[in-house]
Amino acid sequence: MSRAIPRVVITGVGAVTPIGNTATEFWQGMMEGRSGTAPITRFDATDFDTRFAAEVKSYDPLLAINRKEVQRMDLFAQFAMSAAVMAVENAGIDFEKTDKERVGVIFGSGIGGMWTYHHQQQNLYDRGGKPDRISPFFVPMLISDIAAGHIAIRYGLKGPNYGTVSACATSSHSIGDALMILQRGMADVMLAGGSEAVVCPMGIGGFNAMKALSTRNDDPATASRPFDKDRDGFVMGEGGGILVLETLEHAMNRGATILAELAGIGFTDDAYHITQPAAGGEGAVRSMKIAIQDAGLVPADIDYVNAHGTSTQFNDRSESAAIATVFGDHAQSLSVSSTKSMTGHLLGAAGAVEAIATTLAIVNSMVPPTINQITPDPDCTLDYVPNVPKKKVIRAALSNTFGFGGHNATLCFKAFSE
């Protein structure tokens, strides 16, 4: 006998971002159209082509993590734990009253502990190259999957647990994997998301070497300008986000407040180039089509697309073309925005933070804006919700994330109804 596929809902969110250190602050920052970009403070960037980034500000890890644990966690893992604690609280879930073997964590990072690598390499060479100067916590602090492990240890969660790594699509893949695990009946609750902390010399220097970052050092706050004719590259961001996902049955049995439904996913690859998207966004087209179909919807059901929208020449035009291909005439009725215009590009954390933005857009019937829309790009002809948010009932929405290596991930969310 075939088993009915359970519906999956979102019951909690937690975020640490450049425009707010809680999901509520993050939403308020988006509604204000606030830029999180400013001169770099984490290191001396004087000699770098790009001297600004979207850093997390006034962050206090001790609100969620004790001092000893902080010393044994890279910054990306600290962001992860802070976001997880907030999401669990927001979901109102008591794990002591939950079968912990039926609760899992999938949490990714595109790069992992770059600051840990930086500091430990300095220890090695600054102290004569002696290997005994390397911390015994170096490897556990460095590896990308450790964030998922920390979260599981914190709450005693013994269900499926691992990290995903797919560049900028990382945490969308985390969320999609969690959906599939819940649908297969392998868990009742999943915590899923991602974090990143690469505003460091090798992070900024590496992307500068690729000519991928904006160099608008004279006006950092307007440097991230997706779909604008004068964009000159993306802005590095940092932070983390996590969603609490549950089967509908589990959520209703415990009387949870349901924010939205995660209804479908689409995963594809361009198989084209290590960094550039395929012509016309061919892989993105398939990703969006699959997600819509997986949700049991048609393109006309979608009211909002949270775009990957990196503020790069290649992405913005190809993504706009892909949306036009998928939606046809309906594309002109869509609201499309890039919240990266405010947060910068959080790399492996982007998918989770933007999934939260999309969820809250549905909850609040408000579309976040694309700020820094100054000079329209004639090749980008959709409604990008320029500069100010838009009131709009959102029945269903997509969130796109695309990563180096040709990875494409689209999540489809719906307003919840029984």
Short mmCIF file of N, CA and C in Angstrom, two decimals, residues 27 39 43 69 80 99 102 132 136 156 158 181 185-186 234 255 260 264 266 281 293 307 319 327 341 353 365 408:
data_model
loop_
_atom_site.label_atom_id
_atom_site.label_comp_id
_atom_site.label_asym_id
_atom_site.label_seq_id
_atom_site.Cartn_x
_atom_site.Cartn_y
_atom_site.Cartn_z
N TRP A 27 13.66 41.28 9.73
CA TRP A 27 12.47 41.72 9.00
C TRP A 27 12.32 43.24 9.06
N PRO A 39 32.37 49.81 5.88
CA PRO A 39 33.80 49.44 5.87
C PRO A 39 34.09 48.25 6.77
N PHE A 43 39.24 43.03 10.03
CA PHE A 43 40.68 43.02 9.78
C PHE A 43 41.03 44.31 9.03
N GLU A 69 32.51 27.30 25.37
CA GLU A 69 32.12 26.80 24.05
C GLU A 69 32.47 27.80 22.95
N ALA A 80 25.61 29.87 13.79
CA ALA A 80 24.69 28.74 13.66
C ALA A 80 23.96 28.46 14.97
N ASP A 99 10.21 13.02 21.00
CA ASP A 99 11.09 11.88 20.75
C ASP A 99 12.32 12.39 20.01
N ARG A 102 13.60 11.26 16.72
CA ARG A 102 12.81 11.64 15.55
C ARG A 102 13.01 13.12 15.20
N ASP A 132 53.42 21.78 17.11
CA ASP A 132 52.79 21.71 18.43
C ASP A 132 52.08 23.01 18.79
N PRO A 136 44.51 21.64 19.36
CA PRO A 136 43.82 20.36 19.17
C PRO A 136 42.37 20.54 18.73
N GLY A 156 20.40 17.37 22.35
CA GLY A 156 20.29 15.92 22.44
C GLY A 156 19.49 15.30 21.30
N LYS A 158 18.89 13.16 18.11
CA LYS A 158 19.56 11.95 17.62
C LYS A 158 19.06 11.47 16.27
N ILE A 181 13.54 14.20 4.02
CA ILE A 181 13.62 13.31 5.18
C ILE A 181 12.28 13.25 5.90
N GLY A 185 9.35 9.99 6.15
CA GLY A 185 8.96 9.44 7.45
C GLY A 185 10.13 9.10 8.34
N MET A 186 11.33 9.64 8.05
CA MET A 186 12.51 9.34 8.84
C MET A 186 12.65 10.24 10.07
N PHE A 234 29.32 41.59 -6.39
CA PHE A 234 28.56 41.37 -5.16
C PHE A 234 29.29 41.90 -3.94
N GLY A 255 0.08 21.74 18.85
CA GLY A 255 -0.52 23.07 18.88
C GLY A 255 0.41 24.17 18.46
N ALA A 260 4.23 29.00 7.58
CA ALA A 260 4.01 28.76 6.16
C ALA A 260 4.28 27.29 5.88
N GLY A 264 7.52 22.59 -2.02
CA GLY A 264 8.22 21.96 -3.13
C GLY A 264 9.67 22.40 -3.24
N GLY A 266 13.29 22.23 -6.06
CA GLY A 266 13.86 21.89 -7.35
C GLY A 266 15.37 22.01 -7.30
N GLY A 281 20.08 31.20 -18.24
CA GLY A 281 19.71 30.59 -16.96
C GLY A 281 19.03 29.25 -17.13
N GLN A 293 6.26 22.43 -9.87
CA GLN A 293 5.55 21.17 -10.11
C GLN A 293 5.52 20.31 -8.86
N ALA A 307 14.80 36.44 -5.38
CA ALA A 307 15.80 36.10 -6.38
C ALA A 307 17.17 35.85 -5.75
N GLU A 319 19.33 35.26 -14.52
CA GLU A 319 18.19 34.93 -13.66
C GLU A 319 16.92 35.63 -14.14
N PHE A 327 7.84 31.89 -16.41
CA PHE A 327 6.53 32.46 -16.11
C PHE A 327 5.82 33.07 -17.31
N SER A 341 20.53 42.89 -1.69
CA SER A 341 20.78 44.33 -1.78
C SER A 341 20.96 44.95 -0.40
N VAL A 353 18.75 32.29 5.06
CA VAL A 353 18.32 33.64 5.41
C VAL A 353 17.25 34.13 4.44
N SER A 365 2.36 39.51 4.37
CA SER A 365 1.80 40.04 3.12
C SER A 365 2.54 41.30 2.68
N ASN A 408 22.00 24.64 -8.67
CA ASN A 408 20.78 25.45 -8.61
C ASN A 408 19.81 24.82 -7.63
#
